[in-house]
């Protein structure tokens, strides 16, 4: 049957007005500006601009710096997502086993969710800062050459760890919920069939929580793409030698530091396309989940 | 207290589906009218149009002396009891009862008086401070009734209010609704798909089919003189036996002279199971119809049994009511008899009674 | 139980304790550092127990002259951040409830057009359109204003979608009963729908409050005046001004002050937060 509704004619438009107005002014207007801007080229003094079609895009996509940034983003996102999810899943399976203290562990593990990425970056910088960070000191003491300010791989490692740390809480909560929804009877049946605890996990539990894992993969990727700007800005500033310059960081850098408006706009448009693709993927997943639920 | 008058009411949905195809009905002041029919017959739509929850495509609905077509539900002076009760889950029972009255800005003394009275009448006084989630199905049903009662409306509208209850409670609540309505004498319009409920509750029974009224009348009138094949099969359980009458009579059925002949359109004969009896081993009585049946099955209900069989040339199964327990083996051939006085005749083309 | 009474459960506790240590350590360590003097901090390794500077450091940060960051008092920064976080949380909840209410409980021309108009913004964060959005803010004169900090981050459909999902589970009969009881749409919203949405609102409030409190890129762009900085931005500026003489003990104190309010919100409202997070899936 049709949803019962109110017969008012004008009221619904009034109710929609605030959100629609904000969406148009702060979303559609800038988004269309980005599209328009991405096809313009300004002269160095910003006085004149001319229409150049897709030239900005070809330039961006042909630029080795940009391609490096794509590589950096992929490495950073995949490492962050895998690390954050693996640790969270490991902790969630442990939490599933304990009877007492569940609430306590959860409370202790959700803290990082509330920490701003930029602050998280600062904390890690503080701990691993080559000049006075305690861990840097310990690493050097152990004979390891630790200097993320000069070594690109070490810089990457540091931002990945900081980014993953912040995301463990979120993943943990989802994995706990997913594990709780695995029917007890299936695990018991597998146990009767003689599967060991490890085998039960990989053959029964893991496949059953696959939808959650996939959902988290998308969410973590989006997180690594966008929400980690603060971490990177605080820890490395994209350096050394662009080793940690992700796509979002480059959009910011080219637009606000190098003032290449057309190029930055073209990058924005490319990013939007990526996000829309990720959203579409996630919706296919949501659809699937509805089918199996 | 008011009369409800429907004049040629129609409901056409977007896309052209016609759910109600011209219904005229007059519900007398204080009457209990039950709309009954299969799902999709338009009975709920009709009730919701009276309530003001569905717009009226054409025709008029009047409650009392007012045409209410354009009035909001709250302005129609009606109260409604829903199938799933539709109690506000976050409010206590008392708040649920009060809500409609408060919206009308009724004085608080009067509200309290009405709530107390309704609570007493429905024996839900002890539940007033609980929330719907803490109540059983039967209790929720009472609260839903109470919410209608406190309004003291011109008319009660019931939309399958007992369908979510288990069988025992349903019978109990049915009796209670009837008792309350008799006492308050409030005009009531009641929708159900359950013909037993319809028969036991109604002053006037209105059988709907495919958006039209098939028949309206007192329950016994409808039962004894069904106006159409549809009504004949819909009211009564098991359904009336129907036998298509061929040019040469019906194979296996012997009837007094002249009973089966006669000019006019092709006919279908109908006879209710309780008007038939097993007559095996009896000599045929004069003036009776006799059926030659092959038993296909027996249904023992307890106080009575139904023997099912077919005539020699097949055709629809015929049910015969037998008092007590019957133990006929399937495959047995036996005779059944019936008094032609209880025979119904229908025009096979139009389905109307002849 | 399947688990043999053996090492399974104690082992799980060990794993969890280790996990808690790893996850909570950076925050604990920050707290330790915030109680030390600058000289102790600059000579690693840092001790693992609180130092004796706790009162001095926090007193200085909250009330002292040197605790002022870029000439701005910590309390001002905290106030700015609070305004931004509350503005985003309450503003988004407000407009989302209204628009979801309109889409679910009314039928009107262009309903689906409006729905899609909002829906498209679902996952496009402000980060992908920073430069053009920044220009819009300049054109509207919203740089260095609270509205400039808040409004662009409200333009997203996540909350709207969540409320829409929830509203669609409200049985039709409840609406009809309310109409018969003489409740118009706004009264229905106030008396029935909002009380029923309490849990969702609380959960969303926590999520959005955290979201607003932890913003970085947008407040960085839209505030020039130090007086309008959020605490996160100010913190970053403390470090980047001059690396050599960064007052790390003050940075750590400020970090704790920046972390504390959202952590309190999450921990105290944990029940709703967890339910809302897992149910709404972001």
PDB file of N, CA and C in Angstrom, chain C residues 60-106:
ATOM      1  N   UNK C  60      49.195  27.605  32.634  1.00  0.00           N
ATOM      2  CA  UNK C  60      49.749  28.529  31.651  1.00  0.00           C
ATOM      3  C   UNK C  60      48.923  28.516  30.355  1.00  0.00           C
ATOM      4  N   UNK C  61      48.542  27.300  29.932  1.00  0.00           N
ATOM      5  CA  UNK C  61      47.796  27.182  28.680  1.00  0.00           C
ATOM      6  C   UNK C  61      46.435  27.852  28.789  1.00  0.00           C
ATOM      7  N   UNK C  62      45.771  27.638  29.923  1.00  0.00           N
ATOM      8  CA  UNK C  62      44.406  28.138  30.037  1.00  0.00           C
ATOM      9  C   UNK C  62      44.349  29.616  30.443  1.00  0.00           C
ATOM     10  N   UNK C  63      45.260  30.017  31.322  1.00  0.00           N
ATOM     11  CA  UNK C  63      45.139  31.381  31.852  1.00  0.00           C
ATOM     12  C   UNK C  63      46.367  32.247  31.608  1.00  0.00           C
ATOM     13  N   UNK C  64      47.517  31.620  31.337  1.00  0.00           N
ATOM     14  CA  UNK C  64      48.761  32.374  31.250  1.00  0.00           C
ATOM     15  C   UNK C  64      48.916  33.123  29.943  1.00  0.00           C
ATOM     16  N   UNK C  65      49.791  34.107  29.960  1.00  0.00           N
ATOM     17  CA  UNK C  65      50.005  34.905  28.768  1.00  0.00           C
ATOM     18  C   UNK C  65      50.686  34.127  27.668  1.00  0.00           C
ATOM     19  N   UNK C  66      51.679  33.281  28.025  1.00  0.00           N
ATOM     20  CA  UNK C  66      52.455  32.581  27.001  1.00  0.00           C
ATOM     21  C   UNK C  66      51.603  31.488  26.362  1.00  0.00           C
ATOM     22  N   UNK C  67      50.591  31.031  27.084  1.00  0.00           N
ATOM     23  CA  UNK C  67      49.727  29.985  26.563  1.00  0.00           C
ATOM     24  C   UNK C  67      48.902  30.457  25.379  1.00  0.00           C
ATOM     25  N   UNK C  68      48.873  31.724  25.171  1.00  0.00           N
ATOM     26  CA  UNK C  68      48.098  32.242  24.038  1.00  0.00           C
ATOM     27  C   UNK C  68      48.803  31.872  22.752  1.00  0.00           C
ATOM     28  N   UNK C  69      48.044  31.406  21.806  1.00  0.00           N
ATOM     29  CA  UNK C  69      48.625  30.882  20.581  1.00  0.00           C
ATOM     30  C   UNK C  69      48.357  31.871  19.462  1.00  0.00           C
ATOM     31  N   UNK C  70      49.414  32.401  18.896  1.00  0.00           N
ATOM     32  CA  UNK C  70      49.239  33.411  17.852  1.00  0.00           C
ATOM     33  C   UNK C  70      48.427  34.583  18.366  1.00  0.00           C
ATOM     34  N   UNK C  71      48.563  34.878  19.641  1.00  0.00           N
ATOM     35  CA  UNK C  71      47.851  36.010  20.222  1.00  0.00           C
ATOM     36  C   UNK C  71      46.410  35.705  20.582  1.00  0.00           C
ATOM     37  N   UNK C  72      46.028  34.429  20.523  1.00  0.00           N
ATOM     38  CA  UNK C  72      44.635  34.084  20.818  1.00  0.00           C
ATOM     39  C   UNK C  72      44.588  33.165  22.038  1.00  0.00           C
ATOM     40  N   UNK C  73      43.626  33.407  22.912  1.00  0.00           N
ATOM     41  CA  UNK C  73      43.499  32.576  24.111  1.00  0.00           C
ATOM     42  C   UNK C  73      42.949  31.205  23.745  1.00  0.00           C
ATOM     43  N   UNK C  74      43.382  30.194  24.479  1.00  0.00           N
ATOM     44  CA  UNK C  74      42.911  28.831  24.237  1.00  0.00           C
ATOM     45  C   UNK C  74      41.390  28.761  24.336  1.00  0.00           C
ATOM     46  N   UNK C  75      40.857  29.517  25.281  1.00  0.00           N
ATOM     47  CA  UNK C  75      39.407  29.471  25.462  1.00  0.00           C
ATOM     48  C   UNK C  75      38.680  29.961  24.200  1.00  0.00           C
ATOM     49  N   UNK C  76      39.246  30.979  23.545  1.00  0.00           N
ATOM     50  CA  UNK C  76      38.650  31.455  22.297  1.00  0.00           C
ATOM     51  C   UNK C  76      38.660  30.343  21.245  1.00  0.00           C
ATOM     52  N   UNK C  77      39.809  29.657  21.163  1.00  0.00           N
ATOM     53  CA  UNK C  77      39.926  28.579  20.179  1.00  0.00           C
ATOM     54  C   UNK C  77      38.920  27.475  20.476  1.00  0.00           C
ATOM     55  N   UNK C  78      38.819  27.106  21.747  1.00  0.00           N
ATOM     56  CA  UNK C  78      37.866  26.063  22.120  1.00  0.00           C
ATOM     57  C   UNK C  78      36.442  26.500  21.816  1.00  0.00           C
ATOM     58  N   UNK C  79      36.171  27.777  22.066  1.00  0.00           N
ATOM     59  CA  UNK C  79      34.837  28.297  21.786  1.00  0.00           C
ATOM     60  C   UNK C  79      34.543  28.232  20.287  1.00  0.00           C
ATOM     61  N   UNK C  80      35.501  28.671  19.477  1.00  0.00           N
ATOM     62  CA  UNK C  80      35.315  28.609  18.022  1.00  0.00           C
ATOM     63  C   UNK C  80      35.023  27.180  17.566  1.00  0.00           C
ATOM     64  N   UNK C  81      35.827  26.246  18.078  1.00  0.00           N
ATOM     65  CA  UNK C  81      35.663  24.857  17.669  1.00  0.00           C
ATOM     66  C   UNK C  81      34.311  24.327  18.103  1.00  0.00           C
ATOM     67  N   UNK C  82      33.912  24.706  19.314  1.00  0.00           N
ATOM     68  CA  UNK C  82      32.617  24.263  19.826  1.00  0.00           C
ATOM     69  C   UNK C  82      31.486  24.802  18.954  1.00  0.00           C
ATOM     70  N   UNK C  83      31.579  26.083  18.599  1.00  0.00           N
ATOM     71  CA  UNK C  83      30.547  26.678  17.741  1.00  0.00           C
ATOM     72  C   UNK C  83      30.480  25.934  16.415  1.00  0.00           C
ATOM     73  N   UNK C  84      31.649  25.655  15.863  1.00  0.00           N
ATOM     74  CA  UNK C  84      31.677  24.972  14.574  1.00  0.00           C
ATOM     75  C   UNK C  84      31.082  23.565  14.690  1.00  0.00           C
ATOM     76  N   UNK C  85      31.532  22.809  15.708  1.00  0.00           N
ATOM     77  CA  UNK C  85      31.051  21.430  15.848  1.00  0.00           C
ATOM     78  C   UNK C  85      29.548  21.399  16.125  1.00  0.00           C
ATOM     79  N   UNK C  86      29.089  22.266  17.035  1.00  0.00           N
ATOM     80  CA  UNK C  86      27.658  22.304  17.340  1.00  0.00           C
ATOM     81  C   UNK C  86      26.868  22.793  16.136  1.00  0.00           C
ATOM     82  N   UNK C  87      27.410  23.796  15.464  1.00  0.00           N
ATOM     83  CA  UNK C  87      26.718  24.345  14.293  1.00  0.00           C
ATOM     84  C   UNK C  87      26.527  23.287  13.228  1.00  0.00           C
ATOM     85  N   UNK C  88      27.581  22.531  12.980  1.00  0.00           N
ATOM     86  CA  UNK C  88      27.491  21.489  11.956  1.00  0.00           C
ATOM     87  C   UNK C  88      26.526  20.397  12.404  1.00  0.00           C
ATOM     88  N   UNK C  89      26.689  19.934  13.648  1.00  0.00           N
ATOM     89  CA  UNK C  89      25.837  18.839  14.122  1.00  0.00           C
ATOM     90  C   UNK C  89      24.369  19.249  14.142  1.00  0.00           C
ATOM     91  N   UNK C  90      24.071  20.370  14.797  1.00  0.00           N
ATOM     92  CA  UNK C  90      22.664  20.776  14.925  1.00  0.00           C
ATOM     93  C   UNK C  90      22.104  21.237  13.583  1.00  0.00           C
ATOM     94  N   UNK C  91      22.910  21.983  12.838  1.00  0.00           N
ATOM     95  CA  UNK C  91      22.437  22.494  11.550  1.00  0.00           C
ATOM     96  C   UNK C  91      22.099  21.364  10.598  1.00  0.00           C
ATOM     97  N   UNK C  92      22.988  20.381  10.529  1.00  0.00           N
ATOM     98  CA  UNK C  92      22.757  19.284   9.603  1.00  0.00           C
ATOM     99  C   UNK C  92      21.552  18.457  10.036  1.00  0.00           C
ATOM    100  N   UNK C  93      21.448  18.207  11.335  1.00  0.00           N
ATOM    101  CA  UNK C  93      20.300  17.447  11.823  1.00  0.00           C
ATOM    102  C   UNK C  93      19.007  18.198  11.516  1.00  0.00           C
ATOM    103  N   UNK C  94      19.034  19.501  11.736  1.00  0.00           N
ATOM    104  CA  UNK C  94      17.838  20.314  11.505  1.00  0.00           C
ATOM    105  C   UNK C  94      17.398  20.261  10.041  1.00  0.00           C
ATOM    106  N   UNK C  95      18.291  20.611   9.132  1.00  0.00           N
ATOM    107  CA  UNK C  95      17.854  20.657   7.726  1.00  0.00           C
ATOM    108  C   UNK C  95      17.556  19.253   7.208  1.00  0.00           C
ATOM    109  N   UNK C  96      18.263  18.246   7.749  1.00  0.00           N
ATOM    110  CA  UNK C  96      18.043  16.886   7.259  1.00  0.00           C
ATOM    111  C   UNK C  96      16.683  16.352   7.679  1.00  0.00           C
ATOM    112  N   UNK C  97      16.315  16.633   8.917  1.00  0.00           N
ATOM    113  CA  UNK C  97      15.009  16.159   9.379  1.00  0.00           C
ATOM    114  C   UNK C  97      13.906  16.794   8.543  1.00  0.00           C
ATOM    115  N   UNK C  98      14.028  18.096   8.317  1.00  0.00           N
ATOM    116  CA  UNK C  98      12.985  18.781   7.550  1.00  0.00           C
ATOM    117  C   UNK C  98      12.892  18.213   6.135  1.00  0.00           C
ATOM    118  N   UNK C  99      14.033  18.050   5.476  1.00  0.00           N
ATOM    119  CA  UNK C  99      13.944  17.613   4.084  1.00  0.00           C
ATOM    120  C   UNK C  99      13.528  16.147   4.000  1.00  0.00           C
ATOM    121  N   UNK C 100      14.020  15.313   4.931  1.00  0.00           N
ATOM    122  CA  UNK C 100      13.584  13.916   4.909  1.00  0.00           C
ATOM    123  C   UNK C 100      12.084  13.827   5.196  1.00  0.00           C
ATOM    124  N   UNK C 101      11.616  14.648   6.101  1.00  0.00           N
ATOM    125  CA  UNK C 101      10.180  14.705   6.422  1.00  0.00           C
ATOM    126  C   UNK C 101       9.372  15.050   5.166  1.00  0.00           C
ATOM    127  N   UNK C 102       9.847  16.052   4.428  1.00  0.00           N
ATOM    128  CA  UNK C 102       9.138  16.468   3.219  1.00  0.00           C
ATOM    129  C   UNK C 102       9.107  15.343   2.191  1.00  0.00           C
ATOM    130  N   UNK C 103      10.256  14.671   2.017  1.00  0.00           N
ATOM    131  CA  UNK C 103      10.333  13.662   0.964  1.00  0.00           C
ATOM    132  C   UNK C 103       9.504  12.426   1.306  1.00  0.00           C
ATOM    133  N   UNK C 104       9.435  12.078   2.593  1.00  0.00           N
ATOM    134  CA  UNK C 104       8.743  10.841   2.958  1.00  0.00           C
ATOM    135  C   UNK C 104       7.241  11.054   3.177  1.00  0.00           C
ATOM    136  N   UNK C 105       6.869  12.172   3.757  1.00  0.00           N
ATOM    137  CA  UNK C 105       5.470  12.301   4.189  1.00  0.00           C
ATOM    138  C   UNK C 105       4.609  13.222   3.328  1.00  0.00           C
ATOM    139  N   UNK C 106       5.136  13.634   2.183  1.00  0.00           N
ATOM    140  CA  UNK C 106       4.316  14.444   1.275  1.00  0.00           C
ATOM    141  C   UNK C 106       4.492  13.926  -0.146  1.00  0.00           C
TER     142      UNK C 106
END
